[in-house]
Amino acid sequence: MNSALLIAFIDSATNLKQVKASTKPDTYVQLQLDKQVNSTNIIKRSINPVWEEGIILFINNPEEDCLNIKIVDAKTETDLYEFFYDISNLSQCDGLEFIKEPVRLDYGNAEVKLIWSLHLKIFKNENFEEYLQKRTLSTSSTSSQPAIERKGSISSIASKQSTNISDIAETAFDSRSSTRSKSPESFIYGRSLQYVGEINMTLRYSLQRQRLIATIQGLSNMHHDNDKKARDLYVKMYLLPERNKASKRKTQVVKNTFNPTFDQQVEFLVPQEELNSKKLEVSVIEEKMLKNVMIARTIIDLQEVSLPFSGSFDLHFKKY
């Protein structure tokens, strides 16, 4: 049962490094807490990005939960910086929050830093579902933007009542920060999601070899707004939460197609006892002459998939 909300406001960063000396990075901030992964918008071609954007995460155990923060270069899909924050540290802060604090990202350079704010909202006398239900009775929804669909009873209530959660976000830093310029939904969710198709695949686990085996069969029902040109596509996968080069897998490129067929198998070394703690990040990439572009993605929580599995997963596109 969720007992708290963590409201994060990502303000800006300074003097970020460049993966390629010839071009500045296209950066976004990714926050991960247990199974929740949310991100800000991408700021293109800047080593001093200003996001002024927030995210709300659900907290199960404020005393033990740990937040993973990454600054990612979307152009090269490289993690530029990563650090962890123990939620319990907020208990030492006045009002369970801090406002626009700098985090030093490079110990060799004090000017490389992230500016952010955090606020912890604890539910003591009522559970989260009751809190949202009470706010529903007193608040009318005027939002036309659909909320992101999430799994689980609390998350589904939250997604259907995004206006009510927005009320929490709007008051979190209201008189203490001037960062409330964005709409409530963009403040909470960062990127909005749009269904663009499906990926067909099978998943199974080899107990003898301690391997997770994924067979990527192909894509179906793909649509790309009003762009009707065929594309050169491939699928790239990472095993989470590591998301490093060792866990990176990808298919061959299928050229000039809308719904490519891959029929390609990839494997990940995963001990059986760790399988339920892993997730698969699956991205559809368009190969281009100058740079490759991610056009769709899904994250598969292996704890929620009964293996062996054969079927499809919805793919979504992030509107920037």
PDB file of C-alpha atoms in Angstrom:
ATOM      1  CA  MET A   1       0.000   0.000   0.000  1.00  0.00           C
ATOM      2  CA  ASN A   2       1.438   3.383  -1.003  1.00  0.00           C
ATOM      3  CA  SER A   3       1.916   5.614   2.020  1.00  0.00           C
ATOM      4  CA  ALA A   4       3.492   8.706   0.473  1.00  0.00           C
ATOM      5  CA  LEU A   5       4.071  10.810  -2.614  1.00  0.00           C
ATOM      6  CA  LEU A   6       7.479  12.082  -3.675  1.00  0.00           C
ATOM      7  CA  ILE A   7       7.265  15.303  -5.686  1.00  0.00           C
ATOM      8  CA  ALA A   8      10.462  16.057  -7.589  1.00  0.00           C
ATOM      9  CA  PHE A   9      11.117  19.299  -9.440  1.00  0.00           C
ATOM     10  CA  ILE A  10      14.007  19.185 -11.919  1.00  0.00           C
ATOM     11  CA  ASP A  11      15.164  22.753 -12.436  1.00  0.00           C
ATOM     12  CA  SER A  12      18.387  22.808 -14.456  1.00  0.00           C
ATOM     13  CA  ALA A  13      21.953  21.566 -14.857  1.00  0.00           C
ATOM     14  CA  THR A  14      25.237  23.285 -15.669  1.00  0.00           C
ATOM     15  CA  ASN A  15      28.430  22.413 -17.540  1.00  0.00           C
ATOM     16  CA  LEU A  16      27.402  18.922 -18.604  1.00  0.00           C
ATOM     17  CA  LYS A  17      29.937  16.861 -20.489  1.00  0.00           C
ATOM     18  CA  GLN A  18      29.708  16.116 -24.201  1.00  0.00           C
ATOM     19  CA  VAL A  19      29.864  12.556 -25.488  1.00  0.00           C
ATOM     20  CA  LYS A  20      30.990  13.910 -28.838  1.00  0.00           C
ATOM     21  CA  ALA A  21      33.232  16.962 -28.898  1.00  0.00           C
ATOM     22  CA  SER A  22      31.606  18.200 -32.100  1.00  0.00           C
ATOM     23  CA  THR A  23      28.061  18.394 -30.760  1.00  0.00           C
ATOM     24  CA  LYS A  24      26.291  19.361 -27.559  1.00  0.00           C
ATOM     25  CA  PRO A  25      24.068  16.750 -25.885  1.00  0.00           C
ATOM     26  CA  ASP A  26      20.280  16.424 -26.050  1.00  0.00           C
ATOM     27  CA  THR A  27      19.588  15.739 -22.388  1.00  0.00           C
ATOM     28  CA  TYR A  28      16.757  14.604 -20.162  1.00  0.00           C
ATOM     29  CA  VAL A  29      16.573  13.525 -16.522  1.00  0.00           C
ATOM     30  CA  GLN A  30      15.262  10.067 -15.665  1.00  0.00           C
ATOM     31  CA  LEU A  31      13.986   9.188 -12.187  1.00  0.00           C
ATOM     32  CA  GLN A  32      13.543   5.562 -11.169  1.00  0.00           C
ATOM     33  CA  LEU A  33      11.990   4.349  -7.934  1.00  0.00           C
ATOM     34  CA  ASP A  34      11.395   0.620  -7.691  1.00  0.00           C
ATOM     35  CA  LYS A  35       9.270  -0.184 -10.794  1.00  0.00           C
ATOM     36  CA  GLN A  36       8.455   3.436 -11.629  1.00  0.00           C
ATOM     37  CA  VAL A  37      10.489   5.123 -14.357  1.00  0.00           C
ATOM     38  CA  ASN A  38       9.621   8.718 -15.347  1.00  0.00           C
ATOM     39  CA  SER A  39      11.505  11.322 -17.331  1.00  0.00           C
ATOM     40  CA  THR A  40      11.545  15.005 -18.186  1.00  0.00           C
ATOM     41  CA  ASN A  41      11.390  16.438 -21.672  1.00  0.00           C
ATOM     42  CA  ILE A  42      14.514  16.568 -23.812  1.00  0.00           C
ATOM     43  CA  ILE A  43      16.459  19.828 -24.000  1.00  0.00           C
ATOM     44  CA  LYS A  44      18.379  19.815 -27.252  1.00  0.00           C
ATOM     45  CA  ARG A  45      21.945  20.920 -27.905  1.00  0.00           C
ATOM     46  CA  SER A  46      22.820  22.366 -24.517  1.00  0.00           C
ATOM     47  CA  ILE A  47      25.370  21.724 -21.775  1.00  0.00           C
ATOM     48  CA  ASN A  48      23.334  24.028 -19.514  1.00  0.00           C
ATOM     49  CA  PRO A  49      19.801  22.637 -19.919  1.00  0.00           C
ATOM     50  CA  VAL A  50      16.825  24.190 -18.126  1.00  0.00           C
ATOM     51  CA  TRP A  51      13.926  21.763 -17.692  1.00  0.00           C
ATOM     52  CA  GLU A  52      11.788  23.452 -15.000  1.00  0.00           C
ATOM     53  CA  GLU A  53       9.729  20.293 -14.907  1.00  0.00           C
ATOM     54  CA  GLY A  54       8.420  18.004 -12.219  1.00  0.00           C
ATOM     55  CA  ILE A  55       7.503  14.389 -11.617  1.00  0.00           C
ATOM     56  CA  ILE A  56       5.412  12.649  -8.963  1.00  0.00           C
ATOM     57  CA  LEU A  57       6.355   9.180  -7.728  1.00  0.00           C
ATOM     58  CA  PHE A  58       4.536   6.855  -5.348  1.00  0.00           C
ATOM     59  CA  ILE A  59       6.443   5.818  -2.210  1.00  0.00           C
ATOM     60  CA  ASN A  60       5.881   2.492  -0.470  1.00  0.00           C
ATOM     61  CA  ASN A  61       8.447   2.829   2.317  1.00  0.00           C
ATOM     62  CA  PRO A  62       9.912   6.318   2.927  1.00  0.00           C
ATOM     63  CA  GLU A  63      12.447   4.870   5.355  1.00  0.00           C
ATOM     64  CA  GLU A  64      13.955   2.395   2.899  1.00  0.00           C
ATOM     65  CA  ASP A  65      13.167   3.538  -0.656  1.00  0.00           C
ATOM     66  CA  CYS A  66      16.008   4.910  -2.765  1.00  0.00           C
ATOM     67  CA  LEU A  67      15.638   7.194  -5.789  1.00  0.00           C
ATOM     68  CA  ASN A  68      17.869   6.632  -8.835  1.00  0.00           C
ATOM     69  CA  ILE A  69      18.587   9.781 -10.876  1.00  0.00           C
ATOM     70  CA  LYS A  70      20.198   9.787 -14.315  1.00  0.00           C
ATOM     71  CA  ILE A  71      21.025  12.523 -16.788  1.00  0.00           C
ATOM     72  CA  VAL A  72      20.875  10.943 -20.236  1.00  0.00           C
ATOM     73  CA  ASP A  73      22.041  12.128 -23.644  1.00  0.00           C
ATOM     74  CA  ALA A  74      19.131  11.152 -25.895  1.00  0.00           C
ATOM     75  CA  LYS A  75      21.223  11.670 -29.019  1.00  0.00           C
ATOM     76  CA  THR A  76      23.684   8.894 -28.153  1.00  0.00           C
ATOM     77  CA  GLU A  77      21.524   7.166 -25.499  1.00  0.00           C
ATOM     78  CA  THR A  78      24.417   7.503 -23.068  1.00  0.00           C
ATOM     79  CA  ASP A  79      24.063   7.977 -19.317  1.00  0.00           C
ATOM     80  CA  LEU A  80      26.082  11.135 -18.631  1.00  0.00           C
ATOM     81  CA  TYR A  81      25.663  11.132 -14.842  1.00  0.00           C
ATOM     82  CA  GLU A  82      23.991   8.960 -12.238  1.00  0.00           C
ATOM     83  CA  PHE A  83      23.452   9.229  -8.496  1.00  0.00           C
ATOM     84  CA  PHE A  84      21.182   7.852  -5.779  1.00  0.00           C
ATOM     85  CA  TYR A  85      19.168   9.612  -3.082  1.00  0.00           C
ATOM     86  CA  ASP A  86      17.843   7.905   0.055  1.00  0.00           C
ATOM     87  CA  ILE A  87      14.290   9.124   0.668  1.00  0.00           C
ATOM     88  CA  SER A  88      14.900   8.845   4.420  1.00  0.00           C
ATOM     89  CA  ASN A  89      17.244  11.858   4.153  1.00  0.00           C
ATOM     90  CA  LEU A  90      14.179  14.082   3.741  1.00  0.00           C
ATOM     91  CA  SER A  91      13.265  13.378   7.372  1.00  0.00           C
ATOM     92  CA  GLN A  92      16.174  15.658   8.306  1.00  0.00           C
ATOM     93  CA  CYS A  93      14.768  18.526   6.208  1.00  0.00           C
ATOM     94  CA  ASP A  94      12.281  21.129   7.436  1.00  0.00           C
ATOM     95  CA  GLY A  95       8.831  20.284   6.107  1.00  0.00           C
ATOM     96  CA  LEU A  96      10.203  17.085   4.535  1.00  0.00           C
ATOM     97  CA  GLU A  97      11.509  19.081   1.590  1.00  0.00           C
ATOM     98  CA  PHE A  98      14.405  20.999   0.110  1.00  0.00           C
ATOM     99  CA  ILE A  99      14.177  23.736  -2.510  1.00  0.00           C
ATOM    100  CA  LYS A 100      16.549  24.215  -5.463  1.00  0.00           C
ATOM    101  CA  GLU A 101      19.537  22.446  -3.981  1.00  0.00           C
ATOM    102  CA  PRO A 102      22.608  21.802  -6.152  1.00  0.00           C
ATOM    103  CA  VAL A 103      23.934  18.271  -6.571  1.00  0.00           C
ATOM    104  CA  ARG A 104      27.572  18.032  -7.595  1.00  0.00           C
ATOM    105  CA  LEU A 105      27.784  15.581 -10.494  1.00  0.00           C
ATOM    106  CA  ASP A 106      31.540  15.584 -11.106  1.00  0.00           C
ATOM    107  CA  TYR A 107      33.876  15.575  -8.118  1.00  0.00           C
ATOM    108  CA  GLY A 108      36.626  16.938 -10.330  1.00  0.00           C
ATOM    109  CA  ASN A 109      34.595  20.005 -11.316  1.00  0.00           C
ATOM    110  CA  ALA A 110      32.387  21.849  -8.820  1.00  0.00           C
ATOM    111  CA  GLU A 111      30.592  23.674 -11.661  1.00  0.00           C
ATOM    112  CA  VAL A 112      29.023  20.467 -12.986  1.00  0.00           C
ATOM    113  CA  LYS A 113      25.788  20.226 -11.042  1.00  0.00           C
ATOM    114  CA  LEU A 114      22.053  19.542 -11.087  1.00  0.00           C
ATOM    115  CA  ILE A 115      19.584  21.918  -9.414  1.00  0.00           C
ATOM    116  CA  TRP A 116      16.478  20.225  -8.074  1.00  0.00           C
ATOM    117  CA  SER A 117      13.797  20.205  -5.359  1.00  0.00           C
ATOM    118  CA  LEU A 118      12.121  17.369  -3.466  1.00  0.00           C
ATOM    119  CA  HIS A 119       9.002  17.258  -1.302  1.00  0.00           C
ATOM    120  CA  LEU A 120       7.661  14.229   0.573  1.00  0.00           C
ATOM    121  CA  LYS A 121       3.927  14.015   1.281  1.00  0.00           C
ATOM    122  CA  ILE A 122       3.093  11.462   4.005  1.00  0.00           C
ATOM    123  CA  PHE A 123      -0.402   9.984   4.410  1.00  0.00           C
ATOM    124  CA  LYS A 124      -0.914   9.212   8.090  1.00  0.00           C
ATOM    125  CA  ASN A 125      -4.620   9.092   8.920  1.00  0.00           C
ATOM    126  CA  GLU A 126      -5.962   7.827   5.617  1.00  0.00           C
ATOM    127  CA  ASN A 127      -4.647   5.729   2.808  1.00  0.00           C
ATOM    128  CA  PHE A 128      -3.881   7.170  -0.616  1.00  0.00           C
ATOM    129  CA  GLU A 129      -7.008   5.828  -2.306  1.00  0.00           C
ATOM    130  CA  GLU A 130      -9.262   7.412   0.336  1.00  0.00           C
ATOM    131  CA  TYR A 131      -7.371  10.676  -0.061  1.00  0.00           C
ATOM    132  CA  LEU A 132      -7.991  10.745  -3.813  1.00  0.00           C
ATOM    133  CA  GLN A 133     -11.627   9.738  -3.402  1.00  0.00           C
ATOM    134  CA  LYS A 134     -12.218  12.629  -0.977  1.00  0.00           C
ATOM    135  CA  ARG A 135     -10.541  15.074  -3.352  1.00  0.00           C
ATOM    136  CA  THR A 136     -12.715  13.771  -6.200  1.00  0.00           C
ATOM    137  CA  LEU A 137     -15.847  14.826  -4.323  1.00  0.00           C
ATOM    138  CA  SER A 138     -14.553  18.361  -3.831  1.00  0.00           C
ATOM    139  CA  THR A 139     -12.714  18.955  -7.118  1.00  0.00           C
ATOM    140  CA  SER A 140     -14.114  18.925 -10.653  1.00  0.00           C
ATOM    141  CA  SER A 141     -11.859  17.829 -13.484  1.00  0.00           C
ATOM    142  CA  THR A 142     -11.251  20.246 -16.358  1.00  0.00           C
ATOM    143  CA  SER A 143      -8.280  18.529 -17.954  1.00  0.00           C
ATOM    144  CA  SER A 144      -8.474  17.442 -21.589  1.00  0.00           C
ATOM    145  CA  GLN A 145      -5.080  15.736 -21.645  1.00  0.00           C
ATOM    146  CA  PRO A 146      -5.258  11.978 -20.949  1.00  0.00           C
ATOM    147  CA  ALA A 147      -3.247  10.676 -18.040  1.00  0.00           C
ATOM    148  CA  ILE A 148      -0.699   7.911 -18.429  1.00  0.00           C
ATOM    149  CA  GLU A 149      -2.186   4.483 -17.747  1.00  0.00           C
ATOM    150  CA  ARG A 150      -0.438   2.646 -14.928  1.00  0.00           C
ATOM    151  CA  LYS A 151      -0.939  -0.766 -13.360  1.00  0.00           C
ATOM    152  CA  GLY A 152      -2.146  -1.440  -9.829  1.00  0.00           C
ATOM    153  CA  SER A 153      -5.119  -0.139  -7.856  1.00  0.00           C
ATOM    154  CA  ILE A 154      -3.506   3.025  -6.532  1.00  0.00           C
ATOM    155  CA  SER A 155      -1.787   3.856  -9.797  1.00  0.00           C
ATOM    156  CA  SER A 156      -4.957   3.374 -11.843  1.00  0.00           C
ATOM    157  CA  ILE A 157      -6.893   5.689  -9.533  1.00  0.00           C
ATOM    158  CA  ALA A 158      -4.125   8.236  -9.865  1.00  0.00           C
ATOM    159  CA  SER A 159      -4.090   8.070 -13.652  1.00  0.00           C
ATOM    160  CA  LYS A 160      -7.870   8.513 -13.886  1.00  0.00           C
ATOM    161  CA  GLN A 161      -7.813  11.460 -11.475  1.00  0.00           C
ATOM    162  CA  SER A 162      -4.775  13.369 -12.702  1.00  0.00           C
ATOM    163  CA  THR A 163      -6.354  16.729 -11.898  1.00  0.00           C
ATOM    164  CA  ASN A 164      -6.569  15.792  -8.230  1.00  0.00           C
ATOM    165  CA  ILE A 165      -2.933  14.732  -8.102  1.00  0.00           C
ATOM    166  CA  SER A 166      -2.097  17.988  -9.847  1.00  0.00           C
ATOM    167  CA  ASP A 167      -3.587  19.855  -6.879  1.00  0.00           C
ATOM    168  CA  ILE A 168      -1.007  18.161  -4.675  1.00  0.00           C
ATOM    169  CA  ALA A 169       1.800  19.089  -7.058  1.00  0.00           C
ATOM    170  CA  GLU A 170       0.705  22.693  -7.437  1.00  0.00           C
ATOM    171  CA  THR A 171       0.779  23.282  -3.689  1.00  0.00           C
ATOM    172  CA  ALA A 172       4.048  21.449  -3.061  1.00  0.00           C
ATOM    173  CA  PHE A 173       6.328  24.393  -3.871  1.00  0.00           C
ATOM    174  CA  ASP A 174       3.693  27.126  -4.329  1.00  0.00           C
ATOM    175  CA  SER A 175       4.995  29.937  -2.108  1.00  0.00           C
ATOM    176  CA  ARG A 176       8.601  28.766  -2.029  1.00  0.00           C
ATOM    177  CA  SER A 177       9.442  28.485  -5.717  1.00  0.00           C
ATOM    178  CA  SER A 178       8.666  30.340  -8.937  1.00  0.00           C
ATOM    179  CA  THR A 179       8.707  27.169 -11.018  1.00  0.00           C
ATOM    180  CA  ARG A 180       4.955  26.659 -11.406  1.00  0.00           C
ATOM    181  CA  SER A 181       4.827  27.889 -14.995  1.00  0.00           C
ATOM    182  CA  LYS A 182       3.970  24.553 -16.561  1.00  0.00           C
ATOM    183  CA  SER A 183       0.514  22.987 -16.735  1.00  0.00           C
ATOM    184  CA  PRO A 184      -0.326  20.426 -14.028  1.00  0.00           C
ATOM    185  CA  GLU A 185      -0.169  17.422 -16.336  1.00  0.00           C
ATOM    186  CA  SER A 186       3.184  18.387 -17.856  1.00  0.00           C
ATOM    187  CA  PHE A 187       4.509  19.037 -14.360  1.00  0.00           C
ATOM    188  CA  ILE A 188       3.619  15.548 -13.214  1.00  0.00           C
ATOM    189  CA  TYR A 189       4.159  13.395 -16.218  1.00  0.00           C
ATOM    190  CA  GLY A 190       6.832  15.181 -18.220  1.00  0.00           C
ATOM    191  CA  ARG A 191       6.311  13.394 -21.495  1.00  0.00           C
ATOM    192  CA  SER A 192       2.892  12.416 -22.797  1.00  0.00           C
ATOM    193  CA  LEU A 193       2.540   8.982 -24.394  1.00  0.00           C
ATOM    194  CA  GLN A 194       0.916   8.023 -27.684  1.00  0.00           C
ATOM    195  CA  TYR A 195       0.210   4.466 -28.842  1.00  0.00           C
ATOM    196  CA  VAL A 196       2.040   3.754 -32.112  1.00  0.00           C
ATOM    197  CA  GLY A 197       1.891  -0.006 -32.544  1.00  0.00           C
ATOM    198  CA  GLU A 198       2.917  -3.340 -31.071  1.00  0.00           C
ATOM    199  CA  ILE A 199       5.987  -5.537 -30.771  1.00  0.00           C
ATOM    200  CA  ASN A 200       5.450  -9.277 -31.143  1.00  0.00           C
ATOM    201  CA  MET A 201       7.818 -11.468 -29.173  1.00  0.00           C
ATOM    202  CA  THR A 202       8.284 -14.559 -27.050  1.00  0.00           C
ATOM    203  CA  LEU A 203       9.966 -14.702 -23.659  1.00  0.00           C
ATOM    204  CA  ARG A 204      11.169 -17.811 -21.859  1.00  0.00           C
ATOM    205  CA  TYR A 205      13.657 -18.712 -19.163  1.00  0.00           C
ATOM    206  CA  SER A 206      16.232 -21.504 -19.348  1.00  0.00           C
ATOM    207  CA  LEU A 207      16.733 -22.768 -15.814  1.00  0.00           C
ATOM    208  CA  GLN A 208      19.650 -24.961 -16.842  1.00  0.00           C
ATOM    209  CA  ARG A 209      21.519 -22.125 -18.577  1.00  0.00           C
ATOM    210  CA  GLN A 210      20.264 -19.327 -16.291  1.00  0.00           C
ATOM    211  CA  ARG A 211      19.292 -17.322 -19.358  1.00  0.00           C
ATOM    212  CA  LEU A 212      16.338 -15.101 -20.211  1.00  0.00           C
ATOM    213  CA  ILE A 213      15.675 -15.737 -23.893  1.00  0.00           C
ATOM    214  CA  ALA A 214      13.730 -13.218 -25.974  1.00  0.00           C
ATOM    215  CA  THR A 215      12.707 -13.805 -29.575  1.00  0.00           C
ATOM    216  CA  ILE A 216      11.751 -10.590 -31.354  1.00  0.00           C
ATOM    217  CA  GLN A 217       9.380 -11.625 -34.116  1.00  0.00           C
ATOM    218  CA  GLY A 218       8.458  -8.226 -35.495  1.00  0.00           C
ATOM    219  CA  LEU A 219       6.366  -5.064 -35.283  1.00  0.00           C
ATOM    220  CA  SER A 220       2.703  -4.712 -36.188  1.00  0.00           C
ATOM    221  CA  ASN A 221       0.096  -1.966 -36.556  1.00  0.00           C
ATOM    222  CA  MET A 222       2.823   0.674 -36.644  1.00  0.00           C
ATOM    223  CA  HIS A 223       1.777   4.194 -37.569  1.00  0.00           C
ATOM    224  CA  HIS A 224       3.858   7.354 -37.569  1.00  0.00           C
ATOM    225  CA  ASP A 225       1.409  10.271 -37.478  1.00  0.00           C
ATOM    226  CA  ASN A 226       1.010  11.550 -41.057  1.00  0.00           C
ATOM    227  CA  ASP A 227       4.436  10.369 -42.193  1.00  0.00           C
ATOM    228  CA  LYS A 228       3.777   7.585 -44.701  1.00  0.00           C
ATOM    229  CA  LYS A 229       7.354   6.910 -45.766  1.00  0.00           C
ATOM    230  CA  ALA A 230       8.918   3.533 -45.028  1.00  0.00           C
ATOM    231  CA  ARG A 231      11.788   3.407 -42.555  1.00  0.00           C
ATOM    232  CA  ASP A 232      14.917   1.447 -41.691  1.00  0.00           C
ATOM    233  CA  LEU A 233      14.131  -0.034 -38.285  1.00  0.00           C
ATOM    234  CA  TYR A 234      15.711  -2.189 -35.604  1.00  0.00           C
ATOM    235  CA  VAL A 235      14.948  -3.106 -31.993  1.00  0.00           C
ATOM    236  CA  LYS A 236      17.287  -2.377 -29.102  1.00  0.00           C
ATOM    237  CA  MET A 237      16.906  -3.873 -25.626  1.00  0.00           C
ATOM    238  CA  TYR A 238      18.410  -3.214 -22.201  1.00  0.00           C
ATOM    239  CA  LEU A 239      18.068  -5.218 -19.018  1.00  0.00           C
ATOM    240  CA  LEU A 240      16.995  -2.950 -16.160  1.00  0.00           C
ATOM    241  CA  PRO A 241      17.845  -1.648 -13.649  1.00  0.00           C
ATOM    242  CA  GLU A 242      21.486  -1.966 -14.804  1.00  0.00           C
ATOM    243  CA  ARG A 243      20.992  -0.498 -18.306  1.00  0.00           C
ATOM    244  CA  ASN A 244      24.660  -0.772 -19.237  1.00  0.00           C
ATOM    245  CA  LYS A 245      26.558  -1.867 -22.334  1.00  0.00           C
ATOM    246  CA  ALA A 246      26.819  -5.424 -21.032  1.00  0.00           C
ATOM    247  CA  SER A 247      23.017  -5.724 -21.004  1.00  0.00           C
ATOM    248  CA  LYS A 248      22.499  -4.111 -24.409  1.00  0.00           C
ATOM    249  CA  ARG A 249      21.086  -6.245 -27.223  1.00  0.00           C
ATOM    250  CA  LYS A 250      19.797  -5.298 -30.655  1.00  0.00           C
ATOM    251  CA  THR A 251      18.428  -6.847 -33.807  1.00  0.00           C
ATOM    252  CA  GLN A 252      19.613  -6.379 -37.339  1.00  0.00           C
ATOM    253  CA  VAL A 253      18.227  -3.441 -39.318  1.00  0.00           C
ATOM    254  CA  VAL A 254      15.285  -4.161 -41.615  1.00  0.00           C
ATOM    255  CA  LYS A 255      15.203  -1.556 -44.363  1.00  0.00           C
ATOM    256  CA  ASN A 256      12.373   0.269 -46.099  1.00  0.00           C
ATOM    257  CA  THR A 257       9.451  -1.033 -44.046  1.00  0.00           C
ATOM    258  CA  PHE A 258       6.535  -0.089 -41.805  1.00  0.00           C
ATOM    259  CA  ASN A 259       6.088  -3.389 -39.967  1.00  0.00           C
ATOM    260  CA  PRO A 260       9.438  -5.214 -40.048  1.00  0.00           C
ATOM    261  CA  THR A 261       9.887  -8.927 -39.342  1.00  0.00           C
ATOM    262  CA  PHE A 262      13.050  -9.722 -37.380  1.00  0.00           C
ATOM    263  CA  ASP A 263      12.713 -13.307 -36.087  1.00  0.00           C
ATOM    264  CA  GLN A 264      15.851 -12.798 -34.052  1.00  0.00           C
ATOM    265  CA  GLN A 265      16.751 -14.240 -30.656  1.00  0.00           C
ATOM    266  CA  VAL A 266      18.716 -12.515 -27.893  1.00  0.00           C
ATOM    267  CA  GLU A 267      19.754 -13.789 -24.466  1.00  0.00           C
ATOM    268  CA  PHE A 268      20.457 -12.255 -21.064  1.00  0.00           C
ATOM    269  CA  LEU A 269      22.333 -13.943 -18.218  1.00  0.00           C
ATOM    270  CA  VAL A 270      19.987 -13.671 -15.218  1.00  0.00           C
ATOM    271  CA  PRO A 271      20.116 -15.818 -12.062  1.00  0.00           C
ATOM    272  CA  GLN A 272      16.713 -17.318 -11.345  1.00  0.00           C
ATOM    273  CA  GLU A 273      16.431 -15.595  -7.960  1.00  0.00           C
ATOM    274  CA  GLU A 274      16.911 -12.186  -9.639  1.00  0.00           C
ATOM    275  CA  LEU A 275      14.479 -12.684 -12.512  1.00  0.00           C
ATOM    276  CA  ASN A 276      11.460 -11.042 -10.858  1.00  0.00           C
ATOM    277  CA  SER A 277      13.496  -7.939 -10.028  1.00  0.00           C
ATOM    278  CA  LYS A 278      14.403  -7.299 -13.671  1.00  0.00           C
ATOM    279  CA  LYS A 279      12.705  -5.355 -16.445  1.00  0.00           C
ATOM    280  CA  LEU A 280      13.294  -5.153 -20.180  1.00  0.00           C
ATOM    281  CA  GLU A 281      13.533  -1.784 -21.887  1.00  0.00           C
ATOM    282  CA  VAL A 282      12.540  -2.336 -25.511  1.00  0.00           C
ATOM    283  CA  SER A 283      13.060   0.483 -28.018  1.00  0.00           C
ATOM    284  CA  VAL A 284      12.297   0.741 -31.722  1.00  0.00           C
ATOM    285  CA  ILE A 285      15.044   2.714 -33.449  1.00  0.00           C
ATOM    286  CA  GLU A 286      15.016   4.307 -36.884  1.00  0.00           C
ATOM    287  CA  GLU A 287      18.437   4.169 -38.519  1.00  0.00           C
ATOM    288  CA  LYS A 288      19.357   7.433 -40.229  1.00  0.00           C
ATOM    289  CA  MET A 289      22.440   8.750 -41.961  1.00  0.00           C
ATOM    290  CA  LEU A 290      23.413  11.357 -39.356  1.00  0.00           C
ATOM    291  CA  LYS A 291      21.910   9.945 -36.169  1.00  0.00           C
ATOM    292  CA  ASN A 292      19.531   7.209 -35.131  1.00  0.00           C
ATOM    293  CA  VAL A 293      16.170   8.145 -33.631  1.00  0.00           C
ATOM    294  CA  MET A 294      14.057   6.277 -31.083  1.00  0.00           C
ATOM    295  CA  ILE A 295      10.459   6.229 -32.348  1.00  0.00           C
ATOM    296  CA  ALA A 296       8.787   3.919 -29.815  1.00  0.00           C
ATOM    297  CA  ARG A 297       9.434   2.191 -26.523  1.00  0.00           C
ATOM    298  CA  THR A 298       7.973  -0.073 -23.867  1.00  0.00           C
ATOM    299  CA  ILE A 299       9.215  -1.396 -20.532  1.00  0.00           C
ATOM    300  CA  ILE A 300       8.359  -5.000 -19.655  1.00  0.00           C
ATOM    301  CA  ASP A 301       8.241  -5.840 -15.965  1.00  0.00           C
ATOM    302  CA  LEU A 302       9.262  -9.497 -15.761  1.00  0.00           C
ATOM    303  CA  GLN A 303       7.526  -9.848 -12.413  1.00  0.00           C
ATOM    304  CA  GLU A 304       4.222  -9.263 -14.192  1.00  0.00           C
ATOM    305  CA  VAL A 305       4.847 -11.676 -17.081  1.00  0.00           C
ATOM    306  CA  SER A 306       4.141 -15.389 -16.768  1.00  0.00           C
ATOM    307  CA  LEU A 307       6.952 -17.263 -18.533  1.00  0.00           C
ATOM    308  CA  PRO A 308       6.989 -18.724 -21.088  1.00  0.00           C
ATOM    309  CA  PHE A 309       5.170 -15.869 -22.829  1.00  0.00           C
ATOM    310  CA  SER A 310       4.169 -15.438 -26.461  1.00  0.00           C
ATOM    311  CA  GLY A 311       2.261 -12.371 -27.587  1.00  0.00           C
ATOM    312  CA  SER A 312       2.542  -8.632 -28.084  1.00  0.00           C
ATOM    313  CA  PHE A 313       3.319  -5.515 -26.059  1.00  0.00           C
ATOM    314  CA  ASP A 314       2.023  -2.024 -26.827  1.00  0.00           C
ATOM    315  CA  LEU A 315       4.583   0.496 -28.032  1.00  0.00           C
ATOM    316  CA  HIS A 316       4.382   4.193 -27.235  1.00  0.00           C
ATOM    317  CA  PHE A 317       5.923   7.333 -28.613  1.00  0.00           C
ATOM    318  CA  LYS A 318       7.043  10.183 -26.360  1.00  0.00           C
ATOM    319  CA  LYS A 319       5.827  13.572 -27.534  1.00  0.00           C
ATOM    320  CA  TYR A 320       8.503  16.180 -26.924  1.00  0.00           C
TER     321      TYR A 320
END
